[in-house]
Short mmCIF file of C-alpha atoms (C1' of nucleotides) in Angstrom, two decimals:
data_model
loop_
_atom_site.label_atom_id
_atom_site.label_comp_id
_atom_site.label_asym_id
_atom_site.label_seq_id
_atom_site.Cartn_x
_atom_site.Cartn_y
_atom_site.Cartn_z
CA MET A 20 74.99 100.84 70.44
CA SER A 21 78.24 102.70 70.89
CA THR A 22 81.47 100.84 70.45
CA LEU A 23 84.48 101.48 72.58
CA THR A 24 87.82 102.46 71.10
CA ILE A 25 90.87 102.63 73.30
CA PHE A 26 94.54 103.41 72.95
CA ASN A 27 96.37 100.22 73.73
CA SER A 28 99.80 100.94 75.20
CA LEU A 29 100.89 97.46 74.18
CA THR A 30 100.50 98.16 70.47
CA ARG A 31 100.73 101.95 70.75
CA GLU A 32 97.67 102.48 68.65
CA LYS A 33 94.04 103.25 69.05
CA THR A 34 91.94 100.19 68.37
CA ALA A 35 88.42 98.94 68.75
CA PHE A 36 87.95 97.17 72.04
CA THR A 37 87.03 93.55 71.48
CA PRO A 38 86.18 91.79 74.72
CA ILE A 39 87.46 88.32 75.47
CA ASP A 40 83.98 87.51 76.74
CA PRO A 41 81.32 90.11 75.89
CA ASP A 42 79.23 88.83 78.77
CA HIS A 43 81.91 89.63 81.32
CA ILE A 44 84.48 92.39 81.04
CA ARG A 45 87.48 92.13 83.33
CA LEU A 46 89.49 95.19 84.30
CA TYR A 47 92.48 95.60 86.60
CA ALA A 48 94.14 98.82 87.66
CA CYS A 49 97.13 99.20 89.96
CA GLY A 50 96.05 100.90 93.16
CA PRO A 51 97.90 102.79 95.86
CA THR A 52 100.53 101.86 98.37
CA VAL A 53 98.94 102.85 101.63
CA TYR A 54 101.53 104.63 103.68
CA ASN A 55 100.41 108.23 103.24
CA TYR A 56 97.63 110.47 101.98
CA ALA A 57 96.91 110.34 98.27
CA HIS A 58 97.72 113.47 96.35
CA ILE A 59 95.60 114.72 93.50
CA GLY A 60 97.92 113.05 91.02
CA ASN A 61 97.31 109.70 92.65
CA ALA A 62 93.62 110.45 92.46
CA ARG A 63 93.74 110.88 88.72
CA MET A 64 94.30 107.17 88.23
CA ALA A 65 91.37 106.30 90.47
CA VAL A 66 89.06 108.70 88.65
CA VAL A 67 90.13 107.65 85.16
CA PHE A 68 89.64 103.95 85.76
CA ASP A 69 86.46 104.46 87.71
CA LEU A 70 85.14 106.32 84.69
CA LEU A 71 86.30 103.56 82.39
CA ALA A 72 84.47 101.04 84.55
CA ASN A 73 81.33 103.17 84.30
CA VAL A 74 81.58 103.28 80.53
CA LEU A 75 82.15 99.54 80.34
CA ARG A 76 79.16 98.93 82.58
CA SER A 77 76.95 100.97 80.32
CA LEU A 78 78.11 98.91 77.34
CA TYR A 79 78.30 95.39 78.71
CA PRO A 80 76.13 93.29 81.01
CA LYS A 81 78.82 92.45 83.55
CA VAL A 82 82.05 94.14 84.51
CA THR A 83 84.50 93.17 87.22
CA TYR A 84 86.82 95.98 88.16
CA VAL A 85 89.70 94.99 90.41
CA SER A 86 92.05 97.51 91.94
CA ASN A 87 94.51 96.49 94.59
CA ILE A 88 95.79 97.93 97.81
CA THR A 89 99.50 97.48 98.34
CA ASP A 90 99.89 97.00 102.06
CA VAL A 91 103.35 95.52 102.22
CA ASP A 92 106.15 97.68 100.94
CA ASP A 93 109.40 99.23 102.08
CA LYS A 94 107.84 102.67 102.20
CA ILE A 95 105.31 101.39 104.68
CA ILE A 96 108.09 99.94 106.78
CA THR A 97 109.84 103.30 106.63
CA ALA A 98 106.68 105.05 107.74
CA HIS A 99 106.41 102.56 110.59
CA LEU A 100 109.97 103.19 111.70
CA GLU A 101 109.54 106.94 111.49
CA THR A 102 106.25 107.22 113.30
CA GLY A 103 106.39 104.16 115.49
CA ALA A 104 102.84 103.29 114.51
CA PRO A 105 102.19 99.59 113.94
CA ILE A 106 102.18 98.60 110.28
CA ALA A 107 98.62 97.31 110.34
CA GLU A 108 97.48 100.58 111.84
CA ILE A 109 99.18 102.58 109.09
CA THR A 110 97.83 100.50 106.25
CA GLU A 111 94.31 100.33 107.64
CA LYS A 112 94.20 104.03 108.29
CA PHE A 113 95.39 105.05 104.85
CA THR A 114 93.29 102.46 103.08
CA ARG A 115 90.26 103.90 104.79
CA ILE A 116 91.25 107.47 104.01
CA TYR A 117 92.00 106.58 100.41
CA ASN A 118 88.61 104.98 99.96
CA GLU A 119 86.83 107.88 101.61
CA ASP A 120 88.65 110.45 99.54
CA MET A 121 88.08 108.60 96.29
CA ALA A 122 84.43 108.15 97.17
CA SER A 123 84.22 111.92 97.55
CA LEU A 124 85.61 112.19 94.06
CA GLY A 125 82.74 110.07 92.85
CA CYS A 126 84.67 106.82 92.55
CA LYS A 127 82.77 103.68 93.35
CA THR A 128 84.73 101.16 95.35
CA PRO A 129 86.18 98.68 92.87
CA ASP A 130 84.23 95.44 92.67
CA ILE A 131 87.18 93.73 94.27
CA GLN A 132 89.89 95.53 96.21
CA PRO A 133 92.43 92.84 97.05
CA ARG A 134 95.25 93.40 99.50
CA ALA A 135 98.73 92.13 98.93
CA THR A 136 99.07 90.71 102.43
CA THR A 137 96.17 88.35 101.94
CA HIS A 138 97.59 86.96 98.72
CA ILE A 139 101.02 85.85 99.86
CA GLU A 140 100.20 82.24 99.15
CA GLU A 141 99.24 82.95 95.56
CA MET A 142 102.46 84.88 95.10
CA ILE A 143 104.54 82.02 96.45
CA THR A 144 102.79 79.63 94.08
CA LEU A 145 103.60 81.91 91.19
CA ILE A 146 107.23 82.24 92.24
CA LYS A 147 107.56 78.46 92.59
CA SER A 148 106.24 78.03 89.09
CA LEU A 149 108.72 80.56 87.77
CA ILE A 150 111.59 78.70 89.43
CA GLU A 151 110.38 75.38 88.06
CA ARG A 152 110.16 76.75 84.57
CA GLY A 153 113.64 78.21 84.77
CA HIS A 154 112.60 81.87 84.80
CA ALA A 155 113.57 82.58 88.38
CA TYR A 156 116.40 81.56 90.64
CA GLU A 157 117.73 81.73 94.15
CA PRO A 158 121.25 83.09 94.21
CA GLU A 159 124.03 80.91 95.64
CA PRO A 160 124.27 80.65 98.54
CA ALA A 161 120.56 80.99 99.11
CA ASP A 162 119.95 84.04 101.30
CA GLY A 163 116.20 84.32 100.90
CA HIS A 164 116.16 86.25 97.65
CA VAL A 165 114.38 84.98 94.59
CA LEU A 166 115.02 86.82 91.37
CA PHE A 167 113.32 86.87 88.03
CA ASN A 168 115.80 86.23 85.26
CA VAL A 169 115.00 88.79 82.63
CA PRO A 170 116.94 87.24 79.71
CA SER A 171 114.77 84.16 80.10
CA PHE A 172 111.83 86.07 78.69
CA GLU A 173 112.45 86.74 75.07
CA ASN A 174 109.87 89.46 74.68
CA TYR A 175 110.84 91.41 77.77
CA GLY A 176 110.53 95.16 77.24
CA GLY A 177 107.78 94.99 74.69
CA LEU A 178 105.36 97.19 76.57
CA SER A 179 107.68 100.09 77.23
CA GLY A 180 109.54 99.60 73.95
CA ARG A 181 113.04 99.22 75.23
CA SER A 182 115.55 96.51 74.59
CA ARG A 183 117.56 94.96 77.37
CA ASP A 184 120.73 96.53 76.07
CA GLU A 185 119.27 99.98 76.35
CA GLN A 186 118.31 99.39 79.91
CA ILE A 187 121.74 98.30 80.89
CA ALA A 188 123.23 101.30 79.15
CA GLY A 189 120.93 103.67 80.99
CA ALA A 190 120.87 101.87 84.29
CA ARG A 191 121.32 104.11 87.23
CA VAL A 192 120.56 101.35 89.65
CA GLU A 193 123.30 99.89 91.67
CA ILE A 194 123.62 96.33 90.53
CA ALA A 195 123.40 93.84 93.31
CA SER A 196 126.11 91.25 93.13
CA TYR A 197 123.72 88.34 93.46
CA LYS A 198 122.01 89.15 90.18
CA LYS A 199 122.79 86.94 87.21
CA ASP A 200 121.77 89.74 84.93
CA PRO A 201 121.69 93.43 85.80
CA ALA A 202 118.05 93.67 84.78
CA ASP A 203 116.90 90.84 87.03
CA PHE A 204 114.40 91.93 89.63
CA VAL A 205 113.27 90.69 93.00
CA LEU A 206 110.33 88.36 93.40
CA TRP A 207 110.91 87.58 97.04
CA LYS A 208 113.28 88.98 99.59
CA PRO A 209 114.23 88.06 103.15
CA SER A 210 112.82 90.04 106.05
CA LYS A 211 114.68 91.05 109.13
CA ASP A 212 113.07 90.10 112.41
CA ASP A 213 111.54 93.53 112.87
CA GLU A 214 110.17 93.61 109.35
CA PRO A 215 106.92 92.02 108.23
CA GLY A 216 107.50 88.58 106.82
CA TRP A 217 105.89 85.31 105.88
CA GLU A 218 107.22 81.81 105.76
CA SER A 219 108.15 80.57 102.33
CA PRO A 220 110.08 77.76 100.64
CA PHE A 221 112.86 80.18 99.83
CA GLY A 222 116.07 80.51 101.78
CA PRO A 223 116.95 80.18 105.45
CA ASN A 224 114.87 80.98 108.53
CA ASN A 225 111.90 79.05 107.10
CA GLY A 226 112.08 81.34 104.15
CA ARG A 227 110.76 84.19 106.19
CA GLY A 228 110.48 87.10 103.82
CA ARG A 229 108.18 89.30 101.82
CA PRO A 230 107.26 89.71 98.19
CA GLY A 231 108.86 92.08 95.75
CA TRP A 232 106.73 94.85 94.42
CA HIS A 233 105.64 93.45 91.08
CA ILE A 234 104.52 89.95 91.94
CA GLU A 235 101.45 91.00 93.90
CA CYS A 236 99.63 92.40 90.88
CA SER A 237 100.38 89.31 88.83
CA ALA A 238 99.00 87.13 91.60
CA MET A 239 95.92 89.19 92.41
CA ALA A 240 94.91 89.87 88.83
CA GLU A 241 95.15 86.19 88.02
CA LYS A 242 93.26 85.11 91.09
CA HIS A 243 90.37 87.50 90.71
CA LEU A 244 90.09 87.83 86.96
CA GLY A 245 91.73 84.79 85.40
CA LEU A 246 94.14 84.98 82.48
CA PRO A 247 94.09 86.59 80.10
CA PHE A 248 91.80 89.41 81.13
CA ASP A 249 90.68 92.41 79.11
CA ILE A 250 92.23 95.64 80.31
CA HIS A 251 95.07 96.45 82.64
CA GLY A 252 95.53 100.05 83.70
CA GLY A 253 97.70 102.29 85.79
CA GLY A 254 99.76 105.45 85.81
CA ALA A 255 102.23 106.08 83.02
CA ASP A 256 105.13 105.77 85.43
CA LEU A 257 104.21 102.17 86.12
CA LYS A 258 104.72 101.13 82.53
CA PHE A 259 108.33 100.51 83.26
CA PRO A 260 109.37 98.59 85.19
CA HIS A 261 106.26 97.56 87.09
CA HIS A 262 103.96 96.57 84.26
CA GLU A 263 106.77 95.19 82.18
CA ASN A 264 107.65 92.92 85.07
CA GLU A 265 104.07 91.90 85.69
CA ILE A 266 103.81 90.76 82.10
CA ALA A 267 107.08 88.87 82.31
CA GLN A 268 106.10 87.07 85.52
CA SER A 269 102.61 86.18 84.48
CA CYS A 270 103.50 85.05 81.00
CA CYS A 271 106.48 83.01 82.12
CA ALA A 272 104.70 81.38 85.03
CA HIS A 273 102.29 79.85 82.54
CA GLY A 274 104.68 79.18 79.71
CA HIS A 275 103.47 81.93 77.40
CA ASN A 276 105.68 83.99 75.21
CA ASN A 277 103.24 86.50 73.76
CA LEU A 278 102.87 89.74 75.69
CA ASP A 279 99.08 89.77 75.58
CA ALA A 280 98.78 86.43 77.34
CA PHE A 281 98.39 88.41 80.57
CA ALA A 282 96.13 91.32 79.60
CA LYS A 283 94.87 92.17 76.12
CA TYR A 284 94.77 95.93 76.47
CA TRP A 285 96.90 98.25 78.53
CA MET A 286 95.93 101.79 79.41
CA HIS A 287 98.12 104.39 81.09
CA ASN A 288 97.03 107.70 82.46
CA GLY A 289 99.24 110.78 82.27
CA PHE A 290 100.49 112.78 85.19
CA VAL A 291 99.17 115.72 87.03
CA THR A 292 101.75 118.45 86.76
CA VAL A 293 102.39 121.67 88.63
CA GLU A 294 103.72 124.48 86.52
CA GLY A 295 104.68 121.92 83.92
CA GLU A 296 106.48 119.57 86.26
CA LYS A 297 105.26 116.21 87.42
CA MET A 298 103.56 116.30 90.77
CA SER A 299 105.49 114.02 93.03
CA LYS A 300 106.20 113.47 96.64
CA SER A 301 109.93 113.76 96.13
CA LEU A 302 109.62 117.18 94.51
CA GLY A 303 107.27 118.25 97.26
CA ASN A 304 104.95 119.98 94.81
CA PHE A 305 101.93 117.91 95.62
CA THR A 306 98.48 118.78 96.82
CA LEU A 307 96.61 116.20 98.84
CA ALA A 308 93.18 115.22 97.66
CA HIS A 309 92.24 115.13 101.32
CA ASP A 310 93.08 118.81 101.78
CA LEU A 311 91.40 119.92 98.56
CA LEU A 312 88.22 118.23 99.70
CA GLU A 313 88.06 120.57 102.66
CA LYS A 314 87.59 123.43 100.29
CA TYR A 315 86.11 122.00 97.13
CA ASP A 316 83.26 119.74 96.29
CA GLY A 317 84.55 116.32 95.25
CA ALA A 318 82.59 116.64 92.03
CA VAL A 319 84.49 119.82 91.20
CA LEU A 320 87.79 118.05 91.70
CA ARG A 321 86.59 115.21 89.52
CA ILE A 322 85.63 117.63 86.77
CA ALA A 323 89.04 119.25 87.01
CA LEU A 324 90.74 115.85 86.84
CA LEU A 325 88.76 114.94 83.76
CA SER A 326 89.16 118.29 82.05
CA ALA A 327 92.12 117.04 80.04
CA HIS A 328 92.31 113.78 78.12
CA TYR A 329 93.55 111.01 80.42
CA ARG A 330 96.74 110.33 78.48
CA LYS A 331 97.85 113.95 78.48
CA PRO A 332 99.50 115.81 81.28
CA LEU A 333 97.12 117.83 83.40
CA ASP A 334 98.42 120.99 84.95
CA TRP A 335 96.94 121.60 88.36
CA SER A 336 96.27 125.23 89.19
CA GLU A 337 93.89 127.58 90.91
CA GLN A 338 92.55 128.52 87.52
CA ALA A 339 91.84 124.91 86.57
CA LEU A 340 89.91 124.59 89.80
CA HIS A 341 88.03 127.79 89.15
CA GLN A 342 87.00 126.58 85.73
CA ALA A 343 85.82 123.27 87.10
CA GLN A 344 83.86 125.06 89.80
CA LYS A 345 82.15 127.23 87.17
CA GLN A 346 81.35 124.19 85.13
CA TYR A 347 79.72 122.56 88.11
CA ASP A 348 77.81 125.75 88.92
CA ARG A 349 76.28 125.78 85.45
CA ILE A 350 75.03 122.25 85.97
CA ALA A 351 73.64 123.24 89.34
CA LYS A 352 71.81 126.18 87.82
CA ALA A 353 70.20 124.06 85.17
CA LEU A 354 69.07 121.52 87.73
CA LYS A 355 67.77 124.29 89.94
CA MET A 356 65.57 125.46 87.10
CA LEU A 357 64.29 121.92 86.71
CA GLU A 358 63.89 121.40 90.42
CA LYS A 359 60.15 120.76 90.38
CA PHE A 360 60.34 117.89 87.91
CA GLU A 361 60.57 114.23 88.78
CA THR A 362 63.39 112.11 87.40
CA ARG A 363 63.07 108.69 85.91
CA GLN A 364 65.39 106.03 84.56
CA ILE A 365 66.59 107.14 81.18
CA PRO A 366 69.79 106.53 79.18
CA PRO A 367 72.50 109.18 79.29
CA GLU A 368 73.08 111.71 76.52
CA SER A 369 74.40 109.71 73.59
CA ASP A 370 76.91 112.37 72.56
CA VAL A 371 78.52 112.11 75.96
CA LEU A 372 78.65 108.34 75.83
CA ASN A 373 80.05 108.45 72.30
CA ALA A 374 82.77 110.87 73.35
CA LEU A 375 83.73 108.61 76.24
CA CYS A 376 83.71 105.61 73.94
CA ASN A 377 86.34 107.36 71.87
CA ASP A 378 89.24 106.50 74.15
CA LEU A 379 87.65 108.34 77.08
CA ASN A 380 87.61 111.72 75.39
CA THR A 381 86.41 113.58 78.44
CA PRO A 382 86.88 117.11 77.03
CA ALA A 383 84.58 116.18 74.18
CA ALA A 384 82.21 114.64 76.71
CA PHE A 385 82.07 117.95 78.57
CA VAL A 386 81.27 119.75 75.35
CA ALA A 387 78.34 117.41 74.89
CA LEU A 388 77.36 117.89 78.52
CA ASN A 389 77.45 121.65 78.08
CA ASN A 390 75.24 121.39 75.04
CA LEU A 391 72.85 119.29 77.06
CA VAL A 392 72.78 121.67 79.99
CA ASN A 393 72.42 124.66 77.67
CA ARG A 394 69.17 123.25 76.34
CA ILE A 395 67.60 124.77 79.40
CA ASN A 396 67.94 128.12 77.61
CA GLU A 397 66.61 127.08 74.25
CA PRO A 398 63.06 128.29 73.95
CA ASP A 399 61.77 125.40 71.87
CA THR A 400 63.20 122.64 74.06
CA PRO A 401 60.64 121.09 76.32
CA LYS A 402 61.93 121.60 79.79
CA GLY A 403 60.93 119.04 82.30
CA SER A 404 61.25 115.54 83.46
CA THR A 405 62.99 114.23 80.35
CA LEU A 406 65.67 116.89 80.27
CA LYS A 407 66.27 116.60 83.97
CA SER A 408 66.41 112.83 83.81
CA ILE A 409 68.90 112.80 80.99
CA ILE A 410 71.14 115.30 82.79
CA ILE A 411 71.05 113.18 85.92
CA SER A 412 71.83 109.94 84.11
CA THR A 413 74.61 111.60 82.13
CA LEU A 414 76.17 112.90 85.33
CA ASP A 415 75.89 109.41 86.73
CA LEU A 416 77.79 108.02 83.74
CA LEU A 417 80.52 110.59 84.29
CA GLY A 418 80.53 109.84 87.99
CA ILE A 419 79.71 113.42 88.84
CA GLU A 420 77.58 113.71 91.92
CA PRO A 421 74.59 115.88 90.99
CA PRO A 422 74.69 119.20 92.81
CA ASP A 423 72.42 119.27 95.81
CA VAL A 424 70.10 122.05 94.76
CA ALA A 425 68.28 122.13 98.08
CA GLN A 426 71.50 122.43 100.00
CA ALA A 427 72.75 125.21 97.77
CA GLU A 428 69.71 127.12 98.89
CA ASN A 429 70.68 126.69 102.53
CA GLU A 430 74.03 128.25 101.89
CA HIS A 431 72.32 131.56 101.86
CA VAL A 432 72.90 133.00 105.25
CA ASN A 433 70.13 133.11 107.77
CA THR A 434 68.96 136.66 107.44
CA SER A 435 67.39 137.02 110.87
CA GLU A 436 70.31 138.89 112.35
CA PHE A 437 70.06 141.54 109.67
CA GLU A 438 66.32 141.31 109.13
CA GLY A 439 65.79 144.88 110.26
CA LEU A 440 68.39 146.32 107.95
CA LEU A 441 67.15 144.32 105.02
CA GLN A 442 63.61 145.48 105.63
CA GLU A 443 64.75 149.04 105.89
CA ARG A 444 66.59 148.69 102.62
CA THR A 445 63.57 147.19 100.92
CA GLN A 446 61.56 150.17 102.15
CA ALA A 447 64.27 152.58 101.02
CA LYS A 448 64.21 151.00 97.64
CA ALA A 449 60.47 151.32 97.48
CA ASP A 450 60.91 154.99 98.36
CA LYS A 451 63.61 155.26 95.70
CA ASN A 452 65.96 156.34 98.43
CA TRP A 453 68.96 154.81 96.65
CA ALA A 454 71.50 156.56 98.86
CA ARG A 455 70.17 154.83 101.98
CA ALA A 456 69.84 151.51 100.15
CA ASP A 457 73.46 151.62 99.08
CA GLU A 458 74.51 152.64 102.57
CA ILE A 459 72.93 149.50 103.97
CA ARG A 460 74.65 147.43 101.27
CA ASP A 461 77.96 148.92 102.40
CA GLU A 462 77.15 148.23 106.02
CA LEU A 463 76.50 144.58 105.32
CA THR A 464 79.61 144.40 103.19
CA ALA A 465 81.49 145.58 106.25
CA HIS A 466 79.97 142.63 108.11
CA GLY A 467 81.22 140.36 105.36
CA TYR A 468 78.00 139.79 103.50
CA LYS A 469 76.84 140.49 100.01
CA ILE A 470 73.23 141.36 99.28
CA ILE A 471 71.70 139.63 96.33
CA ASP A 472 68.27 140.73 95.20
CA THR A 473 66.20 137.85 94.00
CA ALA A 474 62.60 137.35 92.97
CA GLU A 475 61.89 136.17 96.52
CA GLY A 476 63.48 139.22 98.09
CA PRO A 477 66.99 140.06 99.26
CA LYS A 478 69.36 137.30 100.26
CA LEU A 479 72.74 137.31 101.90
CA GLU A 480 75.84 135.49 100.83
CA LYS A 481 79.16 135.31 102.61
CA LEU A 482 81.78 137.26 100.78
"C1'" G B 14 122.97 108.52 76.36
"C1'" G B 15 118.38 105.22 75.18
"C1'" C B 16 113.06 105.18 74.68
"C1'" G B 17 108.50 108.19 74.63
"C1'" C B 18 105.00 112.37 74.66
"C1'" G B 19 103.72 117.25 73.51
"C1'" G B 20 103.95 122.48 71.37
"C1'" U B 21 96.36 125.13 69.18
"C1'" G B 22 93.30 131.99 70.19
"C1'" G B 23 94.65 136.01 76.85
"C1'" C B 24 94.22 131.05 79.63
"C1'" A B 25 92.45 125.78 79.82
"C1'" G B 26 91.57 122.21 76.16
"C1'" A B 27 89.35 118.85 71.97
"C1'" G B 28 89.47 118.01 66.90
"C1'" U B 29 89.75 117.67 61.60
"C1'" G B 30 93.07 117.36 54.83
"C1'" G B 31 88.68 121.99 52.83
"C1'" C B 32 82.74 123.34 57.08
"C1'" U B 33 87.09 125.18 62.63
"C1'" A B 34 84.68 122.68 69.40
"C1'" U B 35 83.73 123.77 74.43
"C1'" G B 36 84.86 126.23 78.96
"C1'" C B 37 87.26 130.36 81.80
"C1'" A B 38 88.59 135.41 81.28
"C1'" G B 39 87.65 139.93 78.19
"C1'" C B 40 84.58 143.09 75.29
"C1'" G B 41 79.56 144.86 73.45
"C1'" G B 42 74.33 144.50 74.41
"C1'" A B 43 69.60 143.02 77.17
"C1'" U B 44 67.80 143.01 82.09
"C1'" U B 45 68.50 145.27 87.03
"C1'" G B 46 67.74 151.94 90.81
"C1'" C B 47 72.87 150.01 91.64
"C1'" A B 48 75.14 145.31 92.33
"C1'" A B 49 75.04 140.04 91.64
"C1'" A B 50 73.08 136.35 88.72
"C1'" U B 51 71.12 135.23 84.03
"C1'" C B 52 70.52 135.70 78.70
"C1'" C B 53 72.18 137.32 73.64
"C1'" G B 54 76.34 138.64 70.62
"C1'" U B 55 81.65 138.75 69.90
"C1'" G B 56 87.52 135.87 68.89
"C1'" U B 57 89.68 132.24 61.78
"C1'" A B 58 94.52 130.30 66.94
"C1'" C B 59 97.10 126.00 65.54
"C1'" A B 60 106.07 126.66 67.48
"C1'" C B 61 109.55 127.38 63.12
"C1'" C B 62 111.45 125.85 58.12
"C1'" G B 63 110.86 122.93 53.92
"C1'" G B 64 107.94 119.08 51.14
"C1'" U B 65 103.34 116.36 49.33
"C1'" U B 66 98.44 118.33 47.72
"C1'" C B 67 93.80 122.01 43.92
"C1'" G B 68 93.96 122.93 49.26
"C1'" A B 69 97.44 121.44 55.70
"C1'" C B 70 96.70 123.42 61.89
"C1'" U B 71 95.72 118.36 60.31
"C1'" C B 72 100.18 113.97 56.08
"C1'" C B 73 105.96 113.59 55.40
"C1'" G B 74 111.09 115.44 56.66
"C1'" G B 75 114.08 118.72 59.49
"C1'" U B 76 114.87 122.60 63.42
"C1'" C B 77 113.87 124.74 68.05
"C1'" C B 78 111.45 124.46 72.76
"C1'" G B 79 108.99 121.90 76.86
"C1'" U B 80 108.23 117.49 79.44
"C1'" G B 81 108.07 112.09 80.98
"C1'" C B 82 110.33 107.14 81.78
"C1'" C B 83 115.05 104.57 82.19
"C1'" U B 84 115.46 104.53 90.66
"C1'" C B 85 110.26 104.23 94.73
"C1'" C B 86 106.30 106.84 92.21
"C1'" A B 87 99.34 107.23 89.78
#
RNA sequence: GGCGCGGUGGCAGAGUGGCUAUGCAGCGGAUUGCAAAUCCGUGUACACCGGUUCGACUCCGGUCCGUGCCUCCA
């Protein structure tokens, strides 16, 4: 059996993955804030951790993959104020779209997809515990804010490798006067009447307010996975401050001092870049997954997203897309040649699984997949059910939707409109009248079609 | 300024102390009336400068360049 090795951001080294409970692997990855369409950079996280979940499932009997939906956030409020759409409408719409788009990219819905707004109570419990243990405070006079006191957690900064002093030196944040320490961050904040809010024990107006950004993940991970759990994931930009703060909250709420009392392993995916620069909404250089799906097969986008190792930057370009499309076409061709065979349940190609077990080395996995697919051309390889089955199960492991061979066939244009011309050309060819044959090719080109001669006769393809 | 990551053949992108992926593009060939598709063949590249070593792209030190986080961000 293959063993999984992963790069643990917490220790900054590649180590063997040792489960807390080999009978039940528990994985959490920070999901999207639903106020807008997801761009292809956002999608990378979903694809990477979906793949990780697949690999874990093939290695262990039970896996619980939790990925949240953040449906209370200032950006959502901003979207509400700008568009006038009710908050619930915005969050429901973009949650649905996110799930649809990710499904197109071959991502299974996480086993549990908790929403922040249905875990307010758990967050309040956590905050109360932090106050009781002296790690959080309400500023005087109480105005509805609750802050986490960073100096109260000795090991703060251990994940991102920065000391508190460094942060203060580099701080570009305006320091709110109510903070005891410049690094302190918000656990709970008051809501204005026109902002979403929940009653709480904190501050005036029945404590009506809403949670800070970080507390939701602490609360939801703990509720659905228990502490500590195995792997916590997310984008590299969440490492600081979001993940750092999650660790601080969760450890302190339960009186732990060691950083891995929350999650044992941390994994961070790199960014999608555009011409070397991070794809981001503020730079405006993003491409929406939703738009790409109009033009490309989701499987092609998934291949493109996995074409670089997950920790490295991935430059998004037409060429990258073209390469991924070609890759997918090769798979389709192999499966087309194996069309007549039945498939059966069979384990995936071991070289692919081994590559993935090596810290999700997807480029190496594609090499192994290519070797597998290329067996179709090796004369001494038995072609048939076994080969087809192993290709299918390997694609399943990678989360790549197998190409629909039958549908590819239908993409050939209905030839009826040009039946006469095609017949004439076939006759011309039989008569070795190449001039006339080429003339007809040109004519059809003018109509926007390309003639492809196949064993079953001429076919048309849109140019 | 602090902390971090990276510089591999035309491009994308793994990897390893000596055997040197894979894909895209290109080139040559087979096949095809032509075309497309397909198949076969083809590329010793690892930023720069030192050091360690029998031997380094791979280890160590330095230089240059790019980029990320430190503010909401996958």
